[in-house]
Every structure is written in structure tokens, then in C-alpha cells.
PDB file of C-alpha atoms and ligand atoms in Angstrom:
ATOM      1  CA  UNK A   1     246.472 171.774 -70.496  1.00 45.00           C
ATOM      2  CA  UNK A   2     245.014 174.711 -68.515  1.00 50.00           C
ATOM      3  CA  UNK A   3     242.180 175.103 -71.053  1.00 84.00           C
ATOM      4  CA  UNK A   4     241.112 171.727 -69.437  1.00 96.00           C
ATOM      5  CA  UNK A   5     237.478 171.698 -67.622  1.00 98.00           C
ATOM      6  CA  UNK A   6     238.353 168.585 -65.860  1.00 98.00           C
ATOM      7  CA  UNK A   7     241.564 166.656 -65.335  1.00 98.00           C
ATOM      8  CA  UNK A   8     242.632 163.146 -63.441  1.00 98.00           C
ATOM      9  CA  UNK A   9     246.627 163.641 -62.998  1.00 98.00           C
ATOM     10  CA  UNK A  10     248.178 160.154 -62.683  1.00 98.00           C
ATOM     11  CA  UNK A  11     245.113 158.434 -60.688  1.00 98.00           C
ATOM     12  CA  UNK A  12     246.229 155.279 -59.404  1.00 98.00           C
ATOM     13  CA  UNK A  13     243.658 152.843 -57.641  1.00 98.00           C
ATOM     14  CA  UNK A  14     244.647 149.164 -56.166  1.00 98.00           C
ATOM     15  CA  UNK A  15     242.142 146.539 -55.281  1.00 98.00           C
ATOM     16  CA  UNK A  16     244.477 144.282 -53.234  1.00 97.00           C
ATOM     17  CA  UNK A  17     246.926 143.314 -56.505  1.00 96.00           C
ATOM     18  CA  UNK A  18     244.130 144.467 -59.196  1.00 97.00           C
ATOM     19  CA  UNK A  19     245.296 147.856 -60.318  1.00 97.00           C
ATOM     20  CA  UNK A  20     241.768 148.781 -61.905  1.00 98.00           C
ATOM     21  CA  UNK A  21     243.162 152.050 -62.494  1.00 98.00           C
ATOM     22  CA  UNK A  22     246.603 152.431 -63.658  1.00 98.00           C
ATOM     23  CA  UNK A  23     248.504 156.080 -64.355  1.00 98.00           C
ATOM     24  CA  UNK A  24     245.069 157.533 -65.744  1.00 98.00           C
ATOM     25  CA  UNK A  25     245.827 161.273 -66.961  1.00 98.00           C
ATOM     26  CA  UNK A  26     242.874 162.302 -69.032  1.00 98.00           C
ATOM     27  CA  UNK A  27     241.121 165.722 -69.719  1.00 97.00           C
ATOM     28  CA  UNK A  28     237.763 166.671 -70.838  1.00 98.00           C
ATOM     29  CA  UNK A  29     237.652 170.051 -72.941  1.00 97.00           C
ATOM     30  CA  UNK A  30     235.131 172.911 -72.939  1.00 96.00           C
ATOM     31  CA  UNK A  31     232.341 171.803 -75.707  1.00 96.00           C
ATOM     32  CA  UNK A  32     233.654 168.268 -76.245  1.00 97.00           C
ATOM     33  CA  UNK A  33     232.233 164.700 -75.336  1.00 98.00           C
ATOM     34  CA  UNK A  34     235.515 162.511 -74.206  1.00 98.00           C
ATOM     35  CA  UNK A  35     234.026 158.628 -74.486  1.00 98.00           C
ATOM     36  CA  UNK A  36     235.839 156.319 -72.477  1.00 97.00           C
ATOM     37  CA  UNK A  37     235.387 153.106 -73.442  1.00 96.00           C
ATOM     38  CA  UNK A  38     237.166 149.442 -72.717  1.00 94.00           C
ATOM     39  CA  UNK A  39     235.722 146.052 -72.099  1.00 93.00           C
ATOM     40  CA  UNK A  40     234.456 145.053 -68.739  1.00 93.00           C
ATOM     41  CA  UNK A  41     236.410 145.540 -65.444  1.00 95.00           C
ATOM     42  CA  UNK A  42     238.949 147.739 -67.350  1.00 96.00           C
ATOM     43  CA  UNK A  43     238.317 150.256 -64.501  1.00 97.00           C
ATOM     44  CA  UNK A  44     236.149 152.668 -66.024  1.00 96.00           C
ATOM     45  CA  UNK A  45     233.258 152.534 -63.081  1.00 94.00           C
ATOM     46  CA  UNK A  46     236.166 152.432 -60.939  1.00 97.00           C
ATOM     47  CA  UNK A  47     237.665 156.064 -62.936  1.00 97.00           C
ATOM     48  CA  UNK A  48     234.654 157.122 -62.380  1.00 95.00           C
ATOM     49  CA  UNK A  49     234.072 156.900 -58.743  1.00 95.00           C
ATOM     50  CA  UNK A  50     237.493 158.851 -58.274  1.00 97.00           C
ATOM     51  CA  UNK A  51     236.522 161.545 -60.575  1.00 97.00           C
ATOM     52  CA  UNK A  52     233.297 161.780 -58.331  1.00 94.00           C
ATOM     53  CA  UNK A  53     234.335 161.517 -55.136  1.00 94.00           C
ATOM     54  CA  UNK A  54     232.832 157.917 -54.315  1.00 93.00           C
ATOM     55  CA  UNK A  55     236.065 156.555 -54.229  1.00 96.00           C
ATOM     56  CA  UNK A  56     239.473 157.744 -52.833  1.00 97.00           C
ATOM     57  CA  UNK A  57     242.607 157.334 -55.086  1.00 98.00           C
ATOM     58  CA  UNK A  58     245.916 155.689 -53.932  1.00 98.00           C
ATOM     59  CA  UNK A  59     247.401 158.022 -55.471  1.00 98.00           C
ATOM     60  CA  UNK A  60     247.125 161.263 -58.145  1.00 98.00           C
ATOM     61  CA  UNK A  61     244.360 164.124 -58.473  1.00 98.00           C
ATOM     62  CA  UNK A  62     240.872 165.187 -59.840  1.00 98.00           C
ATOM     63  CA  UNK A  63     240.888 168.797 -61.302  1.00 98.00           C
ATOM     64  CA  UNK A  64     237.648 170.659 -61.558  1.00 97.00           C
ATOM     65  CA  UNK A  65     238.550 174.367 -63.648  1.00 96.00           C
ATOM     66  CA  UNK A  66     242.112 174.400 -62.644  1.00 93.00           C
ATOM     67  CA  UNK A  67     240.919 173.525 -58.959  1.00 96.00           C
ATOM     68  CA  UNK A  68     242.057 170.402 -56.921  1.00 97.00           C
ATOM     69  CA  UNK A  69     239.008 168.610 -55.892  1.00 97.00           C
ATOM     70  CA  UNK A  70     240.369 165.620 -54.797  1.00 96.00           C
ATOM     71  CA  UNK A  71     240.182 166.418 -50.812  1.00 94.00           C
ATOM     72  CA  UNK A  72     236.125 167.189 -51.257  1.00 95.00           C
ATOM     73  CA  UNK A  73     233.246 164.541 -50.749  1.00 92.00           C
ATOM     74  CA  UNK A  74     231.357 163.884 -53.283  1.00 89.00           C
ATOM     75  CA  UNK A  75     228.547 166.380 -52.883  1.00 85.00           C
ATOM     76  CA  UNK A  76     230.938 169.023 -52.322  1.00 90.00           C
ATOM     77  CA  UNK A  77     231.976 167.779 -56.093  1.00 92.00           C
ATOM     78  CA  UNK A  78     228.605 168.250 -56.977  1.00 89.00           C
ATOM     79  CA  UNK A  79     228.444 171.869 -55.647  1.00 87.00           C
ATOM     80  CA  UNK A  80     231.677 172.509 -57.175  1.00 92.00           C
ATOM     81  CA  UNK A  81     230.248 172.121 -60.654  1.00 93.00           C
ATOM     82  CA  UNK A  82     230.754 168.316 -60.753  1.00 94.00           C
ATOM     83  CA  UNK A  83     227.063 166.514 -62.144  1.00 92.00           C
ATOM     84  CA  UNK A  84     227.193 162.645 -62.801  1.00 87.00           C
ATOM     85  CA  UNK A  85     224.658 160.532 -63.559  1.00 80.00           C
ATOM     86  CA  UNK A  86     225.486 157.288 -62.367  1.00 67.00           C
ATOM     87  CA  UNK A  87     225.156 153.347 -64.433  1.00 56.00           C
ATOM     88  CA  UNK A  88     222.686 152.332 -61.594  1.00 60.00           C
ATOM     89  CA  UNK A  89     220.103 154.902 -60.978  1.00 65.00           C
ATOM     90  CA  UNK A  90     220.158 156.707 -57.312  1.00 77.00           C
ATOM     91  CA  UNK A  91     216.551 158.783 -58.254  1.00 87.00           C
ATOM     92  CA  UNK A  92     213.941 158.133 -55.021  1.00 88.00           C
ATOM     93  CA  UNK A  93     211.351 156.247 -57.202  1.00 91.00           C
ATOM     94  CA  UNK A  94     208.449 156.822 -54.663  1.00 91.00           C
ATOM     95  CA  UNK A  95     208.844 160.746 -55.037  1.00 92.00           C
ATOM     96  CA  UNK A  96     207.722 162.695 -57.545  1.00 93.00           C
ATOM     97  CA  UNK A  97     209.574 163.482 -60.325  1.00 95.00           C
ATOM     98  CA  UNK A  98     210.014 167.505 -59.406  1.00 94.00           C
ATOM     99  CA  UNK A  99     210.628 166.001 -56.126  1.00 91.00           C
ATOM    100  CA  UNK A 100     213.839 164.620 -57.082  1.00 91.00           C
ATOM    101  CA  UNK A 101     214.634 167.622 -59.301  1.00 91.00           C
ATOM    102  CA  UNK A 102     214.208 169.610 -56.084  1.00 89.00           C
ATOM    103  CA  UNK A 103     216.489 167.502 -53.997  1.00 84.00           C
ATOM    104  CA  UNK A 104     219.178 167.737 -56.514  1.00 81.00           C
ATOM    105  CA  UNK A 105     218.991 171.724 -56.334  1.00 81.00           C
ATOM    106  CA  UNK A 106     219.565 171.610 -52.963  1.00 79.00           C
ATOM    107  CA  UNK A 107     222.366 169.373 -52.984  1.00 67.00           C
ATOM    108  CA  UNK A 108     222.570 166.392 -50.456  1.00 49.00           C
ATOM    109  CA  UNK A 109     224.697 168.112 -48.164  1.00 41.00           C
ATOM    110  CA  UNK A 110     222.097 170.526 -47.424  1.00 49.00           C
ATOM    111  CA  UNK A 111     220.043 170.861 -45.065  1.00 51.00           C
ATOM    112  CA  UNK A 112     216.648 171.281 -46.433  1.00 55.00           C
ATOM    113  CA  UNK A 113     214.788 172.345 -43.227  1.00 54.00           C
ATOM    114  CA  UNK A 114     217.371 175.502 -43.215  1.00 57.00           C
ATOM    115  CA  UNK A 115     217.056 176.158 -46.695  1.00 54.00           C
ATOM    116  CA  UNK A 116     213.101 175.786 -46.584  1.00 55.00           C
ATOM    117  CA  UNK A 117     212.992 178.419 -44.393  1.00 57.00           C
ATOM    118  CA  UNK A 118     214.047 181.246 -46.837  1.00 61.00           C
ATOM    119  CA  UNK A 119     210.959 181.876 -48.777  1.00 60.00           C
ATOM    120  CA  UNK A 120     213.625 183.363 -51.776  1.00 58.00           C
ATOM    121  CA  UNK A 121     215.808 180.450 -51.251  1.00 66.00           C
ATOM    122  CA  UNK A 122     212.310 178.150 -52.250  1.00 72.00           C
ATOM    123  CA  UNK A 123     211.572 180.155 -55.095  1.00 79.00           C
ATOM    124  CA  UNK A 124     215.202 179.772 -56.558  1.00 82.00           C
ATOM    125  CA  UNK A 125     215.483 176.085 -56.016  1.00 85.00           C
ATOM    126  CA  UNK A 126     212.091 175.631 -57.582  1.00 89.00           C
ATOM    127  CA  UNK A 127     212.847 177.657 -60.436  1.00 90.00           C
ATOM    128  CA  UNK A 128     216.404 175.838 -61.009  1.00 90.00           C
ATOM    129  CA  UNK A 129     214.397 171.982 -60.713  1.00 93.00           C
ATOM    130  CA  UNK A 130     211.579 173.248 -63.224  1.00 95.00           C
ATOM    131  CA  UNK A 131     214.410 174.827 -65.642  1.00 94.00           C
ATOM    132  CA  UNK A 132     216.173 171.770 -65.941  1.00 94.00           C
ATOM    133  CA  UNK A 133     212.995 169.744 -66.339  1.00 96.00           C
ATOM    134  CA  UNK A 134     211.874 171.679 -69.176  1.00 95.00           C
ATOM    135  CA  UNK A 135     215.625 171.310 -70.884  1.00 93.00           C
ATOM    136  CA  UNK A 136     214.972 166.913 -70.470  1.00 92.00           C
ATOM    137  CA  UNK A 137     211.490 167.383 -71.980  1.00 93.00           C
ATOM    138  CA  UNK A 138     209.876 166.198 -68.605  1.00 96.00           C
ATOM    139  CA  UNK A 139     207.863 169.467 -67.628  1.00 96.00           C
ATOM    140  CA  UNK A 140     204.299 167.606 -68.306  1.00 96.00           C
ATOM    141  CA  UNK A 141     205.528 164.950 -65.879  1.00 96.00           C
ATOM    142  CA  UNK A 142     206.596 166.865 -63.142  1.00 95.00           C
ATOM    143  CA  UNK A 143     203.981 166.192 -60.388  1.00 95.00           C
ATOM    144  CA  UNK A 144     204.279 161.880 -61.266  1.00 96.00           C
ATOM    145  CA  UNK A 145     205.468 159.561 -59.335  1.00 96.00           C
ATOM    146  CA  UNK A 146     209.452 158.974 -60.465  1.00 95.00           C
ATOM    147  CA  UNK A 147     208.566 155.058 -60.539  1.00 95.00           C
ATOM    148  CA  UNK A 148     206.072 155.174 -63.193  1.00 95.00           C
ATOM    149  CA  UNK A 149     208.494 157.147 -65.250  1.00 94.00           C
ATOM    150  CA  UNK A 150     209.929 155.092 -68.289  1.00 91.00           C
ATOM    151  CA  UNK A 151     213.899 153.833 -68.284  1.00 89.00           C
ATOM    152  CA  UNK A 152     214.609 156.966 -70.722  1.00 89.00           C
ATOM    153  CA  UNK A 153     212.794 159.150 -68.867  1.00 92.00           C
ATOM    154  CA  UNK A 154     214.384 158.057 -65.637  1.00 92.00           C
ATOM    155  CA  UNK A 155     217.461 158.688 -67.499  1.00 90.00           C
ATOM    156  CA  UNK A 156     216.653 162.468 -68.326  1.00 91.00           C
ATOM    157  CA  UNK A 157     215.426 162.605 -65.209  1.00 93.00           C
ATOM    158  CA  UNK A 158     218.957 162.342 -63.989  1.00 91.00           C
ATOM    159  CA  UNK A 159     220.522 164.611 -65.898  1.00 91.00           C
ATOM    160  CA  UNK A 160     218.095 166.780 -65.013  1.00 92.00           C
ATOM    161  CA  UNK A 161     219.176 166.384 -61.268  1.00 90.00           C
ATOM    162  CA  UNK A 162     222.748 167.233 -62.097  1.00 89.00           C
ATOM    163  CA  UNK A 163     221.532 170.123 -64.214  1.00 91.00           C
ATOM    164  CA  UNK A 164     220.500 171.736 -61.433  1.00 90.00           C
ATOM    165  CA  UNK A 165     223.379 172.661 -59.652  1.00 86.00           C
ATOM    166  CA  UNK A 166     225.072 174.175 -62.883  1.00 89.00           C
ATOM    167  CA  UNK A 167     227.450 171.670 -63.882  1.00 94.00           C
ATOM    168  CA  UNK A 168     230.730 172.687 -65.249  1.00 96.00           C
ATOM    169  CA  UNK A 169     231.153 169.259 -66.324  1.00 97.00           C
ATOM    170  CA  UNK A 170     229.421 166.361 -66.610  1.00 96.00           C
ATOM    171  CA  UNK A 171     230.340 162.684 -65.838  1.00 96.00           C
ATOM    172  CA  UNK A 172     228.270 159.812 -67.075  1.00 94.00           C
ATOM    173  CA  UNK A 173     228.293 155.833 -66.561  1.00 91.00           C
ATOM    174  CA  UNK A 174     226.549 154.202 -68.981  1.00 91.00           C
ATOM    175  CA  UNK A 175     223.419 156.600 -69.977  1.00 90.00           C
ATOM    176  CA  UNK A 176     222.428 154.176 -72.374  1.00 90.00           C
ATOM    177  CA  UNK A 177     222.345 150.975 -70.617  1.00 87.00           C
ATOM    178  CA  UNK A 178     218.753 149.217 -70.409  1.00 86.00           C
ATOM    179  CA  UNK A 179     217.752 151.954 -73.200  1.00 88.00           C
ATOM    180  CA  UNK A 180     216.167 150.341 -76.324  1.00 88.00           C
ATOM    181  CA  UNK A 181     217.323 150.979 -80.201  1.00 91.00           C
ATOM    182  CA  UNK A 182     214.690 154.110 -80.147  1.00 90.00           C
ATOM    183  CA  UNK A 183     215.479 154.961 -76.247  1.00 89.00           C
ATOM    184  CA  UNK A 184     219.508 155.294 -77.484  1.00 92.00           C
ATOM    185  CA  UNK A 185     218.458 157.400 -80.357  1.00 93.00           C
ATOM    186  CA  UNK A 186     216.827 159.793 -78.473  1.00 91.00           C
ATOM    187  CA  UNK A 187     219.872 159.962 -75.647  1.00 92.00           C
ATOM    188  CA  UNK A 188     222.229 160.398 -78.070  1.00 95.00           C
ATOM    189  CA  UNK A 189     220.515 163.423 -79.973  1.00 95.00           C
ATOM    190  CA  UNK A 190     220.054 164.933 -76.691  1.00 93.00           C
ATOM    191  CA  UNK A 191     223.787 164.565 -75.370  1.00 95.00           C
ATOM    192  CA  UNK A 192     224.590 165.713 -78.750  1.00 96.00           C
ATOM    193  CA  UNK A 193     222.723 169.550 -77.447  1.00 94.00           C
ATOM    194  CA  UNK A 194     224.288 169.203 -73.668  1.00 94.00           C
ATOM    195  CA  UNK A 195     227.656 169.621 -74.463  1.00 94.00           C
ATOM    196  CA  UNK A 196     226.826 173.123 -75.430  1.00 91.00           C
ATOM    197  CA  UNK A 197     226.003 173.531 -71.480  1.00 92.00           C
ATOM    198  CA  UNK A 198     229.033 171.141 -70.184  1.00 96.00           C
ATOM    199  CA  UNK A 199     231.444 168.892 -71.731  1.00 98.00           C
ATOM    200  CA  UNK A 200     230.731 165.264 -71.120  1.00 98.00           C
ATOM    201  CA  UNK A 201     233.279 162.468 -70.290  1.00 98.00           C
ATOM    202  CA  UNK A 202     231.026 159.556 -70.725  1.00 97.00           C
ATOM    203  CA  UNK A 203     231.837 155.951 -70.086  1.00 96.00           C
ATOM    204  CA  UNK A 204     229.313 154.114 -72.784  1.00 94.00           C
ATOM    205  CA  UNK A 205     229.574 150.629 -74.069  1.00 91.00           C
ATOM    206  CA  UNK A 206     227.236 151.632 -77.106  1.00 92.00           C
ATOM    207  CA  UNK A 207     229.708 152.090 -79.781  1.00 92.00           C
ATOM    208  CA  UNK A 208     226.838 153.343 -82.118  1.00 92.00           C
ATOM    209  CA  UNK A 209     226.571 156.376 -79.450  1.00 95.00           C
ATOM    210  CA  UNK A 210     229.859 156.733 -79.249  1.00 96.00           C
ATOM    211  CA  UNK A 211     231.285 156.804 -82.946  1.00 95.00           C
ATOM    212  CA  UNK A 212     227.938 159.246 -82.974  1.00 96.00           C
ATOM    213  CA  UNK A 213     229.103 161.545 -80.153  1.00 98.00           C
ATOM    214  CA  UNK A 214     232.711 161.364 -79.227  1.00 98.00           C
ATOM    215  CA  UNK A 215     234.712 164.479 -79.997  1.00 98.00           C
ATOM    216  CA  UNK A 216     237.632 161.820 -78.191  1.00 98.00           C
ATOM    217  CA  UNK A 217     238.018 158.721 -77.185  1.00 98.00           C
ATOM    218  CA  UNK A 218     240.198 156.912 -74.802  1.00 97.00           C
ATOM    219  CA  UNK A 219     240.251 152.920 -74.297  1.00 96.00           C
ATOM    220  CA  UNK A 220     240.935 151.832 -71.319  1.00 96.00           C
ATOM    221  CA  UNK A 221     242.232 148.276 -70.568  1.00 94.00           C
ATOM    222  CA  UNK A 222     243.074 146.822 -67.509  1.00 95.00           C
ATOM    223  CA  UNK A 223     243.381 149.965 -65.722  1.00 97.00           C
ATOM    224  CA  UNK A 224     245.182 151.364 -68.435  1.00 97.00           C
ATOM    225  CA  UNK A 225     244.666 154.495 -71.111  1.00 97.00           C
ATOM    226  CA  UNK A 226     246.284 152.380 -74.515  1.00 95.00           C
ATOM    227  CA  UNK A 227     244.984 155.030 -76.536  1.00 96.00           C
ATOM    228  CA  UNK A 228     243.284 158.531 -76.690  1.00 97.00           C
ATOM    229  CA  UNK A 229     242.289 159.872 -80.284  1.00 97.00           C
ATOM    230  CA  UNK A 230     239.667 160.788 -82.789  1.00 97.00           C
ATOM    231  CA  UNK A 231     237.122 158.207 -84.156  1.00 96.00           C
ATOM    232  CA  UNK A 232     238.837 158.022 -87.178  1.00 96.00           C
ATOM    233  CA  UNK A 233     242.008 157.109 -85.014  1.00 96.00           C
ATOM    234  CA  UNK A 234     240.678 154.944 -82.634  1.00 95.00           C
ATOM    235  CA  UNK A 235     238.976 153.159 -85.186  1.00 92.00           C
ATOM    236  CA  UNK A 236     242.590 152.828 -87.237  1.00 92.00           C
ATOM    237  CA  UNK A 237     244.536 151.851 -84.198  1.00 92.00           C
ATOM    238  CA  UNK A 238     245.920 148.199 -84.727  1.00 90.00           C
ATOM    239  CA  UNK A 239     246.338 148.397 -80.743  1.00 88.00           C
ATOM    240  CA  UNK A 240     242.575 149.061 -80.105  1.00 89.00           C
ATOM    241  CA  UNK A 241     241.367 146.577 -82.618  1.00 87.00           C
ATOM    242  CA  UNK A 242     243.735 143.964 -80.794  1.00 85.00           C
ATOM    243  CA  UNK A 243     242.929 144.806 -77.200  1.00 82.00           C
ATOM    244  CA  UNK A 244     239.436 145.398 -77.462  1.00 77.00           C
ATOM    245  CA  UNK A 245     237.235 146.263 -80.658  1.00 68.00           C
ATOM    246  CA  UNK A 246     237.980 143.497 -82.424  1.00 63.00           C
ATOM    247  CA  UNK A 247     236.335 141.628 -79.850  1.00 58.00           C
ATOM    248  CA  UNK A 248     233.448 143.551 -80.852  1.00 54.00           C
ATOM    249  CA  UNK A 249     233.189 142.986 -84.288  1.00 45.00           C
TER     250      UNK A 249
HETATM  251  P1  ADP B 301     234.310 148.579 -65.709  1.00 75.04           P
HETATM  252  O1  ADP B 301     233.400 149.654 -65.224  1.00 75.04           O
HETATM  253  O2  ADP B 301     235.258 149.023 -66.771  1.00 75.04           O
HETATM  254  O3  ADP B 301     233.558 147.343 -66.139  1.00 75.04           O
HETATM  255  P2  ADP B 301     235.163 148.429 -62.951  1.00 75.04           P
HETATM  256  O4  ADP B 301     235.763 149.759 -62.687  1.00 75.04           O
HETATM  257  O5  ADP B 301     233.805 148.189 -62.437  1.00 75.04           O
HETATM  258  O6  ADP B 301     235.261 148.101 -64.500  1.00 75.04           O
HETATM  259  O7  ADP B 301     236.112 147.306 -62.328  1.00 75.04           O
HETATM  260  C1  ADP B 301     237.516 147.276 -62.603  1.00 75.04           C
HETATM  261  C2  ADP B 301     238.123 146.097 -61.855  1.00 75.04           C
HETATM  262  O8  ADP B 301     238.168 146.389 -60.453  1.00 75.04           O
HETATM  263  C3  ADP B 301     237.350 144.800 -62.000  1.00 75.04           C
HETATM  264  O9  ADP B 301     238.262 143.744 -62.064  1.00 75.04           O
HETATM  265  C4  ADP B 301     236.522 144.757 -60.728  1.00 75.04           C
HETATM  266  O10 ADP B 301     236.219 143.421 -60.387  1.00 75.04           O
HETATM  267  C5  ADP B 301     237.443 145.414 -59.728  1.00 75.04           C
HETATM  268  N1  ADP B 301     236.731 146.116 -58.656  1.00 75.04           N
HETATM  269  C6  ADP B 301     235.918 147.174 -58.803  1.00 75.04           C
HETATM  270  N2  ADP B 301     235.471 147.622 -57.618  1.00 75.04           N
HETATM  271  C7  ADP B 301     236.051 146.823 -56.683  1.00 75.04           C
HETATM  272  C8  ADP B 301     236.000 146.770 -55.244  1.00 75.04           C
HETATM  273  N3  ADP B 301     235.272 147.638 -54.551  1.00 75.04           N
HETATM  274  N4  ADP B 301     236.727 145.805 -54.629  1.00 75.04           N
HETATM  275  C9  ADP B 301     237.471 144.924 -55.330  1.00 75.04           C
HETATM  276  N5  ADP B 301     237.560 144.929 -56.676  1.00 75.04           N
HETATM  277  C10 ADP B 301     236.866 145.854 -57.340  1.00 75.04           C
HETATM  278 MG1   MG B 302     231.271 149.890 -65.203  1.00 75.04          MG
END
């Protein structure tokens, strides 16, 4: 599996006698969106936060490109090549919405009073937060305030932050939550063009958006990967309609 952007190798993660995650070995492939999906508390927040850096395994490792990542914090994730968006939104909603773009192309382990110093350095790190404005569609908002932003546009806004730094992959918790019918319409077309920057391994509960999207899919229950596959297999598996989308439908 060296072709493998990123890869969790046998993540294991206790919560007192919970295992929330269980012997997780997934990988996310250059061009593809991997969905993982699984009814709530099946550990996929929790995969998450290990893949990211919020969170420290018991046991197993997070490969970024063929690197071991696991030993770096999560913004040295981030610099690695590592953007998230995350299911509860970290944007600063009194700043401006170029503003946050800028404070995601420095990275929050910088230190922006060094970095401000280099004229150069300025010029790139604006150019990089613009860039990845324009790719959202928020250019005409740049100079608002993030709070009076819609919920979809916050959640552009976020990938636009990760955009920034170049991702290599991209890790997303729920970009659809609180989005509308029209609001998940519009997400979905526009994951549907990111993978062609970074693959995606994106934890959604919107099935439409991820029968839409999902190159793969893996359910996760109770800590545990029961299946990874196609649509058309997950949607044929007698094992996922029993442990989770039958519940569903
Ligand atoms: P999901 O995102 O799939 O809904 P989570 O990863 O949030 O699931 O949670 C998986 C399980 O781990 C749940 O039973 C949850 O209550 C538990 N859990 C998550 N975080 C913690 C924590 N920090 N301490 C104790 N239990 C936790
Ligand atoms: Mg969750």
C-alpha cells in the first residue's frame, strides 16, 4: 500500500473500557474520497482526532506520504500536508474572513510577529490566503467580518484555511452538518472538484453526499472497520444493512 497518501496502521484508542477505536487500518488514495461512515459514537470523531494529531493513540500509527507522523502535534500535521476541517468550526468569527485565511497560511505554530517581518514572507502568505479564497468562491467577501458569513460559507471558509498550507490530504468531520438541502448540494459539487487537489477521507452522516462522492467507503461500528468497499458493495453488504443502514432506512 505504498501508493497510499495517508494511512492509520492498527490505531487503537481506549476510553477507560470503551475501545472507540478498535484495530483501524485504513488508507486514503491519491484522487479518491474514502467516506467513513457509522452511527453515532462508533469512533469516527475519535479516528479523526488521531489522524490529526488532537488525540494520542494507545497504540498504532498515522502515515502522511510514506512518513510517520504520529510523534508530531497537530500543527506540525498541518505543515506536513495534513488540512482538516473540523465538525465544530474553530474559524475566529470576529476577524475578517482573509483574516482567518491569513492565519491558516501561517500555520498556528508560527510566530506571526517573525514572519511579519519579512516583507516577501507577507506577500507569499497573502497571495496563498487570497488563492485559496478565490478556489471556495469567497474572494468578494474577503474584507467581512467571518461572523456574518453564512453556515456554507463558514464551511468553505474552512477549507479554504487548510488550503493554504498545500494539503496533501484532506480530513473532514462532518462538512455538511447544519448545511441545508441547497447548502449540501453545493458542498458536495465542490468536494466533488477538491479531490483533484487532495484526496479526502471524510467522516459524513449525509448518505445522499456520500453515495454522491465516495470513491470508498468504510463503516465503522463500535470502534470497528466491518467493512470497506464500493457503493455498490457497501450498499449490498448484508453486514452493513444489519449493523447500521438499515437503521437508516
Ligand atoms: P462518532 O464521531 O462516531 O459519533 P466519537 O468518536 O465521538 O463517535 O465517540 C466514540 C465513543 O467514544 C463514544 O462512545 C464516546 O462517548 C466516546 N468518547 C469520545 N471521546 C471521549 C473522551 N474524551 N472521553 C471518554 N469517552 C469519549
Ligand atoms: Mg463525530
Amino acid at each position: 500500500m505504498s501508493e497510499a497518501v495517508l494511512e492509520t496502521r492498527n490505531l487503537h484508542k481506549s476510553f477507560g473500557a470503551l475501545k472507540a477505536t478498535d484495530d483501524v487500518s485504513i488508507d486514503l488514495r491519491p484522487g479518491e474520497i474514502h467516506a467513513i461512515i457509522g452511527p453515532n459514537g462508533a469512533g469516527k470523531s475519535t479516528l479523526i482526532a488521531q489522524i490529526s494529531g488532537g488525540l494520542q493513540p494507545d497504540a498504532g500509527s498515522v502515515h502522511l506520504s510514506g512518513r510517520d507522523v504520529s510523534g508530531l502535534s497537530t500543527a506540525a500535521r498541518a505543515q506536513a500536508g495534513l488540512g482538516r476541517t473540523f465538525q465544530i468550526s474553530a474559524l475566529a468569527m470576529e476577524d475578517t474572513v482573509l483574516e482567518n485565511a491569513l492565519l491558516g497560511a501561517l500555520g498556528q505554530s508560527g510566530r506571526p510577529w517573525q514572519f511579519w517581518r519579512s516583507a516577501a514572507r507577507h506577500t507569499d502568505l497573502l497571495d496563498r490566503a487570497l488563492a485559496a479564497l478565490d478556489r471556495v468562491g469567497l474572494s468578494d467577501a474577503a474584507e467581512q467580518v467571518t461572523a456574518n458569513l453564512s453556515h456554507g460559507q463558514r464551511r468553505q471558509l474552512e477549507v479554504a484555511v487548510a488550503l493554504t498550507l498545500g494539503p496533501k490530504a484532506f480530513v473532514m468531520d462532518e462538512p455538511m452538518a447544519g448545511l441545508g438541502t441547497e447548502g449540501s448540494k453545493t458542498m458536495t459539487t465542490f468536494l466533488d472538484g477538491l479531490r483533484e487537489e487532495a484526496p479526502i477521507l471524510l467522516v459524513e452522516h449525509d448518505m445522499d453526499a456520500v453515495f454522491a462522492l465516495a470513491d470508498r467507503i468504510s463503516v465503522l461500528v463500535y470502534g470497528r472497520v466491518i467493512a470497506t468497499g464500493t457503493v455498490d458493495e457497501i450498499r449490498a453488504s448484508k453486514e452493513v444493512q444489519e449493523a447500521y443502514l438499515g437503521e437508516e432506512a
